[in-house]
Amino acid sequence: MAKMHITTTINGEPTEFLCDPQQSMLDVLRDNLGLTGSKEGCGSGDCGACSITLDGRLVCACLMLAPEAEGKKIETVEGIAKGDQLHPLQKKFVEFAALQCGICTPGVLVAAKALLEKNNNPTETEVRFWLAGNLCRCTGYDKIIRAVMDVAADMRGAAR
Amino acid sequence: MNDVRYSAPNSLDEASKAMMAAGGAGRILAGGTDLLVQMRSGMQKPGVIVDIKKIDEMMSIQDLGGGSFRIGAAVSGALIGEHKALKKAWPGVVEAINLIGSKQIQGRASAGGNLCNASPAADSGPALVAAGAMLTIHGPNGRREIPVEKLHSGPGRTTLAPGEILVSFTLPARPKGSSDAYLRLIPRTEMDIAVVGVGVNLTISGGKCTAARVGLGAVAPTVLLVEDAGKALVGSSLDDAALEKAAAACRAACKPINDKRGTIEYRTKIAGVLLKRSAAIAIERAKGN
Ligand code: FES
Ligand code: FES
């Protein structure tokens, strides 16, 4: 089968890869590029464990074809920390114990970061709606919501 | 595994040609939120995937003035929801499209894809039927326009001919005192498939309803335009008697199935209830316009 040659940007790094035309972006991230932070929970757009941003827009990597990455900018969970410096969301998730098994956490972090970049003053309802596409079987969600609300409050405090 | 090809043409002519060349094996890719799931489950085995997101006309929203908008069929729900003027002019259409899936799904899923997937329960359907949206279709023999209610021929089936592509839908201009609303019933709080969906679009002038259209989803093989419900409202002061008459017309139009999400009796009853509730929202909104 003819492989396609794709040129894209992932977490700020110019990246090239070869893929099959019908391969999902999630498979390329995990299997071809070794970026295994994004998880496959369902492969059908239901769980959000594969959440990435595509040109700044939150999407499911399992529902995107890898060739669609051509010329685009992709951000994954691997791009959230700066070297050894955890992102405020990551720190707060540790502090609040907002994860247990952790399989949903990369997707939740990517989705929460996308929310806070749009709106640093969300209501609890807005946070719950925004993260409704990220399923978690462990935490019962409450600690996740508290952590995101608290980071938002910190961001507003720092901006003052 | 079959050999799939991916192409992302820059023009509708090229896209239409690629679909013709593929015979029955071509599939249009917009947001991919249905297509990729269907490919993974083996329901769809495309030979050629034609990604239409490089075609400007399919990716833009045009304000035509007077409340009329032309919306590219591949524009994502997220972009539609962020368009302030569109949301103000057509709140019912926008709320219906924004009900489709999570934020992640909204980031890619398009109203055109929702329509062409042709599920009778698709949320965009009743709202666009109520709105009186016109579809622009591009094919090997040029362009044609059809009312949105003529797109579906059955569950999962459309009236698009080989090589034809849904390009955009146009929402008409409306007089002052108009608005619309969409409500659906689902077993969960959010993110589920409609058991019944009702879209209402109406105009009020001097305390009387001067125009009304009602779209009904998930209660028949295709989304329905319930003309009798619209007629029951027009000329009335939108009093309880007129709303009950419109609700009865909705119940009469139902040809639902029994399934795990609702019985025939339940769906039929709910169609009337939702007609009244979404009309109430549309009336409130129209009064503010
Ligand atoms: S793996 Fe993509 S949404 Fe579950
Ligand atoms: S921490 Fe286990 S699924 Fe969320």
Short mmCIF file of C-alpha atoms and ligand atoms in Angstrom, two decimals:
data_model
loop_
_atom_site.label_atom_id
_atom_site.label_comp_id
_atom_site.label_asym_id
_atom_site.label_seq_id
_atom_site.Cartn_x
_atom_site.Cartn_y
_atom_site.Cartn_z
CA MET A 1 0.00 0.00 0.00
CA ALA A 2 1.30 3.43 -0.91
CA LYS A 3 2.32 5.36 2.20
CA MET A 4 1.63 9.06 2.41
CA HIS A 5 4.28 11.56 3.44
CA ILE A 6 2.87 14.16 5.83
CA THR A 7 4.54 17.34 7.08
CA THR A 8 3.06 18.87 10.20
CA THR A 9 3.90 20.54 13.52
CA ILE A 10 3.49 18.65 16.77
CA ASN A 11 3.99 20.45 20.08
CA GLY A 12 5.84 23.20 18.25
CA GLU A 13 8.26 20.80 16.51
CA PRO A 14 8.21 20.47 12.71
CA THR A 15 7.46 16.78 12.20
CA GLU A 16 7.28 14.46 9.21
CA PHE A 17 5.82 10.99 9.09
CA LEU A 18 4.71 8.26 6.73
CA CYS A 19 1.24 6.83 7.18
CA ASP A 20 -1.45 4.76 5.54
CA PRO A 21 -4.26 6.90 4.08
CA GLN A 22 -6.87 5.56 6.48
CA GLN A 23 -4.67 5.52 9.58
CA SER A 24 -6.00 7.62 12.46
CA MET A 25 -4.00 10.48 13.90
CA LEU A 26 -4.10 8.67 17.23
CA ASP A 27 -2.43 5.58 15.77
CA VAL A 28 0.28 7.70 14.14
CA LEU A 29 0.94 9.60 17.38
CA ARG A 30 1.21 6.42 19.41
CA ASP A 31 2.64 3.85 16.99
CA ASN A 32 4.69 5.86 14.48
CA LEU A 33 5.85 8.79 16.62
CA GLY A 34 6.06 7.19 20.06
CA LEU A 35 3.85 9.85 21.63
CA THR A 36 1.88 7.45 23.81
CA GLY A 37 0.41 10.06 26.14
CA SER A 38 -2.81 10.19 24.11
CA LYS A 39 -4.81 7.05 24.93
CA GLU A 40 -7.31 4.98 23.02
CA GLY A 41 -10.27 4.33 25.28
CA CYS A 42 -12.94 3.68 22.68
CA GLY A 43 -11.84 4.62 19.17
CA SER A 44 -15.27 6.06 18.49
CA GLY A 45 -15.26 9.60 19.89
CA ASP A 46 -17.02 8.72 23.13
CA CYS A 47 -14.35 8.82 25.86
CA GLY A 48 -12.02 11.74 25.11
CA ALA A 49 -8.87 9.87 26.21
CA CYS A 50 -7.35 10.71 22.81
CA SER A 51 -8.02 14.48 23.06
CA ILE A 52 -5.57 16.71 21.20
CA THR A 53 -5.83 20.18 19.70
CA LEU A 54 -5.71 20.73 15.96
CA ASP A 55 -4.92 24.34 15.06
CA GLY A 56 -5.99 25.21 18.60
CA ARG A 57 -9.31 23.36 18.38
CA LEU A 58 -10.08 20.48 20.77
CA VAL A 59 -10.70 17.25 18.81
CA CYS A 60 -10.56 13.46 19.18
CA ALA A 61 -7.39 12.08 17.58
CA CYS A 62 -9.19 8.76 17.03
CA LEU A 63 -11.69 10.51 14.72
CA MET A 64 -9.08 12.30 12.62
CA LEU A 65 -7.23 10.78 9.69
CA ALA A 66 -3.46 11.19 9.88
CA PRO A 67 -3.23 12.73 6.37
CA GLU A 68 -5.43 15.57 7.63
CA ALA A 69 -2.49 16.73 9.76
CA GLU A 70 -0.73 18.09 6.65
CA GLY A 71 0.25 21.72 7.29
CA LYS A 72 -1.57 21.82 10.65
CA LYS A 73 -0.48 22.45 14.22
CA ILE A 74 -1.13 19.66 16.70
CA GLU A 75 -0.73 19.82 20.48
CA THR A 76 -0.75 16.70 22.64
CA VAL A 77 -0.39 16.10 26.37
CA GLU A 78 3.37 15.76 25.86
CA GLY A 79 3.52 19.46 24.99
CA ILE A 80 1.84 20.69 28.16
CA ALA A 81 4.82 20.59 30.56
CA LYS A 82 7.82 22.76 29.69
CA GLY A 83 10.75 20.40 30.20
CA ASP A 84 10.70 19.42 33.88
CA GLN A 85 8.28 22.25 34.69
CA LEU A 86 4.79 20.88 35.10
CA HIS A 87 1.90 23.02 33.83
CA PRO A 88 -0.25 24.55 36.62
CA LEU A 89 -3.03 22.12 35.69
CA GLN A 90 -0.70 19.16 36.11
CA LYS A 91 0.54 20.44 39.47
CA LYS A 92 -2.99 20.99 40.68
CA PHE A 93 -4.11 17.53 39.54
CA VAL A 94 -1.33 16.03 41.69
CA GLU A 95 -2.15 18.29 44.64
CA PHE A 96 -5.90 17.58 44.48
CA ALA A 97 -5.47 13.86 43.65
CA ALA A 98 -7.61 14.48 40.56
CA LEU A 99 -6.54 11.16 39.07
CA GLN A 100 -6.47 7.55 40.10
CA CYS A 101 -5.60 5.08 37.34
CA GLY A 102 -4.65 7.99 35.10
CA ILE A 103 -5.88 6.65 31.77
CA CYS A 104 -8.26 9.55 31.25
CA THR A 105 -5.85 12.17 32.60
CA PRO A 106 -3.96 13.13 29.41
CA GLY A 107 -7.22 13.78 27.59
CA VAL A 108 -8.69 15.66 30.55
CA LEU A 109 -5.59 17.86 30.79
CA VAL A 110 -5.63 18.71 27.08
CA ALA A 111 -9.36 19.50 27.22
CA ALA A 112 -9.09 21.56 30.43
CA LYS A 113 -6.17 23.55 29.02
CA ALA A 114 -8.20 24.32 25.89
CA LEU A 115 -11.06 25.56 28.08
CA LEU A 116 -8.89 27.81 30.26
CA GLU A 117 -7.23 29.35 27.23
CA LYS A 118 -10.67 30.44 26.01
CA ASN A 119 -12.20 31.28 29.36
CA ASN A 120 -10.31 31.70 32.63
CA ASN A 121 -13.50 32.38 34.58
CA PRO A 122 -15.75 29.40 33.87
CA THR A 123 -18.65 28.47 36.12
CA GLU A 124 -18.73 24.96 37.54
CA THR A 125 -21.49 24.12 35.04
CA GLU A 126 -19.33 25.34 32.17
CA VAL A 127 -16.40 23.21 33.33
CA ARG A 128 -18.64 20.16 33.67
CA PHE A 129 -20.13 20.68 30.21
CA TRP A 130 -16.74 21.31 28.63
CA LEU A 131 -15.31 18.11 30.13
CA ALA A 132 -18.43 16.03 29.47
CA GLY A 133 -16.66 14.40 26.53
CA ASN A 134 -13.92 13.09 28.83
CA LEU A 135 -15.03 9.95 30.62
CA CYS A 136 -13.41 8.95 33.90
CA ARG A 137 -14.24 5.65 35.58
CA CYS A 138 -12.25 6.36 38.76
CA THR A 139 -12.50 9.80 40.30
CA GLY A 140 -16.21 10.53 40.15
CA TYR A 141 -15.17 13.79 38.41
CA ASP A 142 -15.46 16.01 41.47
CA LYS A 143 -11.73 16.34 42.12
CA ILE A 144 -11.11 17.02 38.44
CA ILE A 145 -13.67 19.82 38.41
CA ARG A 146 -12.27 21.33 41.66
CA ALA A 147 -8.72 21.24 40.29
CA VAL A 148 -9.71 22.99 37.05
CA MET A 149 -11.73 25.64 38.92
CA ASP A 150 -8.78 26.25 41.25
CA VAL A 151 -6.31 26.69 38.38
CA ALA A 152 -8.72 29.14 36.78
CA ALA A 153 -8.85 31.11 40.04
CA ASP A 154 -5.02 31.12 40.20
CA MET A 155 -4.84 32.34 36.61
CA ARG A 156 -7.22 35.21 37.38
CA GLY A 157 -5.22 36.05 40.52
CA ALA A 158 -1.95 36.14 38.55
CA ALA A 159 -3.51 38.31 35.87
CA ARG A 160 -4.61 40.89 38.42
CA MET B 1 -7.23 -4.68 4.20
CA ASN B 2 -8.50 -2.83 1.16
CA ASP B 3 -6.40 -0.16 -0.46
CA VAL B 4 -7.86 3.22 0.49
CA ARG B 5 -6.86 6.46 -1.18
CA TYR B 6 -7.10 9.91 0.43
CA SER B 7 -7.47 13.09 -1.57
CA ALA B 8 -8.05 16.67 -0.49
CA PRO B 9 -9.02 18.67 -3.60
CA ASN B 10 -9.18 22.48 -3.63
CA SER B 11 -12.31 22.78 -5.75
CA LEU B 12 -15.78 21.32 -5.90
CA ASP B 13 -15.31 20.26 -9.53
CA GLU B 14 -12.29 18.19 -8.58
CA ALA B 15 -14.08 16.74 -5.56
CA SER B 16 -17.10 15.81 -7.65
CA LYS B 17 -14.85 14.23 -10.30
CA ALA B 18 -13.02 12.22 -7.64
CA MET B 19 -16.35 10.95 -6.33
CA MET B 20 -17.51 10.00 -9.85
CA ALA B 21 -14.22 8.23 -10.57
CA ALA B 22 -14.54 6.25 -7.37
CA GLY B 23 -17.88 4.83 -8.48
CA GLY B 24 -19.81 3.79 -5.40
CA ALA B 25 -16.65 3.56 -3.30
CA GLY B 26 -16.11 7.29 -2.70
CA ARG B 27 -16.87 8.83 0.67
CA ILE B 28 -16.86 12.51 1.57
CA LEU B 29 -14.84 13.42 4.67
CA ALA B 30 -15.86 16.57 6.54
CA GLY B 31 -15.49 16.28 10.34
CA GLY B 32 -15.14 12.50 10.15
CA THR B 33 -17.06 11.96 13.38
CA ASP B 34 -19.45 9.55 11.66
CA LEU B 35 -17.30 8.29 8.79
CA LEU B 36 -14.33 7.17 10.88
CA VAL B 37 -16.56 5.34 13.37
CA GLN B 38 -18.37 3.61 10.48
CA MET B 39 -15.05 2.66 8.85
CA ARG B 40 -13.75 1.19 12.08
CA SER B 41 -16.88 -0.86 12.63
CA GLY B 42 -16.76 -2.15 9.04
CA MET B 43 -20.06 -0.46 8.14
CA GLN B 44 -18.25 1.64 5.52
CA LYS B 45 -15.40 0.40 3.35
CA PRO B 46 -14.45 3.37 1.19
CA GLY B 47 -12.02 3.01 -1.70
CA VAL B 48 -11.47 6.77 -1.91
CA ILE B 49 -11.85 9.33 0.86
CA VAL B 50 -12.45 12.84 -0.47
CA ASP B 51 -11.62 15.43 2.21
CA ILE B 52 -13.54 18.59 1.29
CA LYS B 53 -12.12 20.86 4.01
CA LYS B 54 -9.70 22.59 1.61
CA ILE B 55 -12.64 24.01 -0.36
CA ASP B 56 -13.28 27.57 0.88
CA GLU B 57 -16.95 27.66 0.00
CA MET B 58 -17.61 24.63 2.20
CA MET B 59 -15.73 26.11 5.14
CA SER B 60 -17.14 29.63 5.41
CA ILE B 61 -20.14 31.41 6.90
CA GLN B 62 -21.54 34.31 4.87
CA ASP B 63 -23.86 36.96 6.32
CA LEU B 64 -26.26 37.79 3.48
CA GLY B 65 -28.13 40.46 5.46
CA GLY B 66 -31.67 40.60 6.86
CA GLY B 67 -31.02 37.51 8.98
CA SER B 68 -30.06 35.37 5.99
CA PHE B 69 -26.88 33.30 6.21
CA ARG B 70 -25.12 30.87 3.91
CA ILE B 71 -23.22 28.25 5.89
CA GLY B 72 -20.66 25.93 4.32
CA ALA B 73 -21.64 22.30 4.78
CA ALA B 74 -18.29 21.40 6.36
CA VAL B 75 -18.15 24.26 8.91
CA SER B 76 -17.74 22.76 12.39
CA GLY B 77 -20.35 23.08 15.10
CA ALA B 78 -17.84 24.97 17.23
CA LEU B 79 -17.42 27.68 14.59
CA ILE B 80 -21.18 27.95 14.10
CA GLY B 81 -21.62 28.36 17.87
CA GLU B 82 -18.99 31.09 18.00
CA HIS B 83 -20.61 33.15 15.22
CA LYS B 84 -22.39 35.85 17.23
CA ALA B 85 -24.58 37.32 14.46
CA LEU B 86 -25.70 33.86 13.33
CA LYS B 87 -26.50 32.81 16.87
CA LYS B 88 -28.53 35.94 17.42
CA ALA B 89 -30.46 35.57 14.16
CA TRP B 90 -31.06 31.79 14.33
CA PRO B 91 -30.77 30.64 17.95
CA GLY B 92 -32.79 27.46 17.34
CA VAL B 93 -30.63 26.31 14.44
CA VAL B 94 -27.43 27.03 16.37
CA GLU B 95 -28.62 25.29 19.55
CA ALA B 96 -29.61 22.20 17.55
CA ILE B 97 -26.22 21.98 15.84
CA ASN B 98 -24.38 22.62 19.13
CA LEU B 99 -26.22 19.71 20.78
CA ILE B 100 -24.37 17.22 18.60
CA GLY B 101 -21.77 15.50 20.77
CA SER B 102 -19.06 16.72 23.13
CA LYS B 103 -16.73 19.71 22.74
CA GLN B 104 -14.30 17.37 20.98
CA ILE B 105 -16.99 16.31 18.51
CA GLN B 106 -18.12 19.92 18.04
CA GLY B 107 -14.55 20.81 17.09
CA ARG B 108 -14.96 18.82 13.87
CA ALA B 109 -18.52 17.68 13.27
CA SER B 110 -20.42 19.70 10.66
CA ALA B 111 -24.11 20.30 10.05
CA GLY B 112 -23.62 19.14 6.45
CA GLY B 113 -22.23 15.84 7.66
CA ASN B 114 -25.01 15.50 10.19
CA LEU B 115 -27.54 15.98 7.35
CA CYS B 116 -25.81 13.68 4.85
CA ASN B 117 -25.41 10.90 7.42
CA ALA B 118 -29.21 10.96 7.18
CA SER B 119 -30.12 9.66 10.61
CA PRO B 120 -33.80 10.42 11.24
CA ALA B 121 -32.74 11.42 14.76
CA ALA B 122 -30.07 13.93 13.65
CA ASP B 123 -30.47 17.11 15.70
CA SER B 124 -29.73 19.53 12.86
CA GLY B 125 -32.64 18.17 10.79
CA PRO B 126 -35.78 19.45 12.57
CA ALA B 127 -34.26 22.87 13.23
CA LEU B 128 -33.16 23.33 9.61
CA VAL B 129 -36.49 22.07 8.29
CA ALA B 130 -38.30 24.53 10.55
CA ALA B 131 -35.94 27.27 9.38
CA GLY B 132 -36.78 26.56 5.75
CA ALA B 133 -33.12 26.07 4.88
CA MET B 134 -32.24 25.66 1.20
CA LEU B 135 -29.41 23.32 0.28
CA THR B 136 -26.94 24.05 -2.49
CA ILE B 137 -25.72 20.89 -4.19
CA HIS B 138 -22.81 20.70 -6.61
CA GLY B 139 -22.62 17.83 -9.05
CA PRO B 140 -21.17 16.72 -12.38
CA ASN B 141 -24.00 18.58 -14.17
CA GLY B 142 -23.67 21.83 -12.24
CA ARG B 143 -25.63 23.12 -9.30
CA ARG B 144 -29.11 22.71 -7.94
CA GLU B 145 -30.98 23.87 -4.88
CA ILE B 146 -33.44 21.85 -2.82
CA PRO B 147 -35.33 22.48 0.42
CA VAL B 148 -33.65 20.60 3.26
CA GLU B 149 -36.68 18.33 3.79
CA LYS B 150 -36.11 16.87 0.30
CA LEU B 151 -32.61 15.58 1.14
CA HIS B 152 -33.50 12.40 2.97
CA SER B 153 -35.08 9.37 1.32
CA GLY B 154 -34.84 7.00 4.31
CA PRO B 155 -32.64 6.15 7.26
CA GLY B 156 -29.02 6.59 6.10
CA ARG B 157 -30.14 7.45 2.53
CA THR B 158 -30.16 10.75 0.67
CA THR B 159 -31.42 11.92 -2.71
CA LEU B 160 -27.91 13.00 -3.74
CA ALA B 161 -26.94 11.53 -7.12
CA PRO B 162 -23.48 10.02 -7.74
CA GLY B 163 -20.85 12.76 -7.68
CA GLU B 164 -23.15 15.25 -5.99
CA ILE B 165 -21.86 17.07 -2.91
CA LEU B 166 -23.80 19.16 -0.40
CA VAL B 167 -21.99 22.52 -0.50
CA SER B 168 -23.91 24.80 1.85
CA PHE B 169 -27.25 25.56 3.40
CA THR B 170 -28.89 28.97 3.31
CA LEU B 171 -31.12 30.27 6.07
CA PRO B 172 -33.67 32.74 4.67
CA ALA B 173 -34.19 36.38 5.69
CA ARG B 174 -36.99 36.82 8.21
CA PRO B 175 -39.09 39.83 9.19
CA LYS B 176 -38.85 41.48 12.59
CA GLY B 177 -40.63 39.51 15.31
CA SER B 178 -39.23 36.14 14.17
CA SER B 179 -37.31 33.51 16.04
CA ASP B 180 -36.82 29.78 16.41
CA ALA B 181 -36.07 27.07 18.94
CA TYR B 182 -35.13 23.40 19.05
CA LEU B 183 -35.77 20.90 21.83
CA ARG B 184 -35.12 17.20 21.99
CA LEU B 185 -35.82 14.52 24.52
CA ILE B 186 -32.97 12.20 25.48
CA PRO B 187 -32.70 9.66 28.29
CA ARG B 188 -29.58 11.34 29.70
CA THR B 189 -28.90 14.98 30.59
CA GLU B 190 -26.64 15.57 27.59
CA MET B 191 -24.88 13.84 24.74
CA ASP B 192 -27.31 11.25 23.57
CA ILE B 193 -29.43 10.51 20.52
CA ALA B 194 -32.84 12.19 20.31
CA VAL B 195 -35.92 10.10 21.13
CA VAL B 196 -37.90 12.99 19.66
CA GLY B 197 -36.67 16.37 18.38
CA VAL B 198 -38.84 19.37 17.49
CA GLY B 199 -37.82 22.60 15.77
CA VAL B 200 -40.18 25.59 15.64
CA ASN B 201 -39.66 28.75 13.60
CA LEU B 202 -42.26 31.51 13.77
CA THR B 203 -43.00 35.17 13.16
CA ILE B 204 -45.26 37.33 15.32
CA SER B 205 -46.71 40.62 14.13
CA GLY B 206 -49.33 42.68 15.97
CA GLY B 207 -49.91 39.86 18.47
CA LYS B 208 -50.71 37.33 15.73
CA CYS B 209 -48.58 34.55 14.31
CA THR B 210 -47.98 35.38 10.66
CA ALA B 211 -45.67 32.51 9.70
CA ALA B 212 -44.74 29.20 11.30
CA ARG B 213 -42.84 26.07 10.34
CA VAL B 214 -42.37 22.95 12.40
CA GLY B 215 -39.73 20.23 11.89
CA LEU B 216 -40.03 16.87 13.63
CA GLY B 217 -37.21 14.33 14.09
CA ALA B 218 -36.72 10.74 15.29
CA VAL B 219 -40.38 9.78 14.82
CA ALA B 220 -40.33 8.65 11.16
CA PRO B 221 -37.83 7.24 8.60
CA THR B 222 -36.89 10.82 7.68
CA VAL B 223 -37.10 14.20 9.37
CA LEU B 224 -40.57 15.66 8.74
CA LEU B 225 -41.95 19.07 7.84
CA VAL B 226 -45.27 19.15 9.69
CA GLU B 227 -47.25 21.57 7.54
CA ASP B 228 -50.45 21.13 9.53
CA ALA B 229 -48.69 22.19 12.73
CA GLY B 230 -47.51 25.39 11.05
CA LYS B 231 -51.01 26.05 9.68
CA ALA B 232 -52.52 25.57 13.14
CA LEU B 233 -50.35 28.38 14.48
CA VAL B 234 -50.62 30.89 11.62
CA GLY B 235 -53.39 33.44 12.18
CA SER B 236 -53.69 32.58 15.86
CA SER B 237 -52.53 34.61 18.83
CA LEU B 238 -50.51 31.52 19.79
CA ASP B 239 -53.02 30.74 22.51
CA ASP B 240 -53.36 27.36 24.19
CA ALA B 241 -56.00 26.15 21.71
CA ALA B 242 -53.75 26.87 18.71
CA LEU B 243 -50.76 25.23 20.41
CA GLU B 244 -52.85 22.15 21.23
CA LYS B 245 -53.97 21.96 17.59
CA ALA B 246 -50.34 22.14 16.46
CA ALA B 247 -49.37 19.51 19.03
CA ALA B 248 -52.12 17.23 17.71
CA ALA B 249 -50.79 17.74 14.17
CA CYS B 250 -47.33 16.67 15.37
CA ARG B 251 -48.73 13.57 17.06
CA ALA B 252 -50.66 12.72 13.89
CA ALA B 253 -47.53 13.07 11.75
CA CYS B 254 -45.55 10.55 13.85
CA LYS B 255 -44.72 7.19 12.30
CA PRO B 256 -42.18 6.08 14.89
CA ILE B 257 -40.60 2.74 15.71
CA ASN B 258 -40.37 0.93 19.02
CA ASP B 259 -36.80 0.68 20.23
CA LYS B 260 -34.82 0.63 23.44
CA ARG B 261 -35.00 4.40 23.74
CA GLY B 262 -38.74 4.84 23.36
CA THR B 263 -42.00 3.16 22.46
CA ILE B 264 -44.33 4.29 19.69
CA GLU B 265 -46.84 5.63 22.25
CA TYR B 266 -44.18 7.50 24.19
CA ARG B 267 -42.59 9.11 21.16
CA THR B 268 -45.98 10.18 19.81
CA LYS B 269 -46.98 11.78 23.08
CA ILE B 270 -43.63 13.52 23.53
CA ALA B 271 -43.81 15.00 20.01
CA GLY B 272 -46.83 17.05 21.13
CA VAL B 273 -45.24 18.03 24.43
CA LEU B 274 -42.02 19.21 22.79
CA LEU B 275 -43.94 21.16 20.15
CA LYS B 276 -45.55 23.23 22.92
CA ARG B 277 -42.31 23.70 24.82
CA SER B 278 -40.19 24.72 21.86
CA ALA B 279 -42.95 26.99 20.56
CA ALA B 280 -42.98 28.69 23.98
CA ILE B 281 -39.23 29.35 23.70
CA ALA B 282 -39.50 30.58 20.10
CA ILE B 283 -42.37 32.92 21.12
CA GLU B 284 -40.34 34.42 23.96
CA ARG B 285 -37.40 34.96 21.64
CA ALA B 286 -39.54 36.43 18.86
CA LYS B 287 -41.03 38.96 21.27
CA GLY B 288 -37.52 40.16 22.08
CA ASN B 289 -36.77 40.69 18.37
S1 FES C 1 -10.34 6.99 21.95
FE1 FES C 1 -10.92 8.78 20.97
S2 FES C 1 -12.67 9.35 22.06
FE2 FES C 1 -12.19 7.46 22.96
S1 FES C 2 -8.45 8.29 36.71
FE1 FES C 2 -9.01 6.35 36.01
S2 FES C 2 -10.32 6.82 34.38
FE2 FES C 2 -9.97 8.74 35.23
#
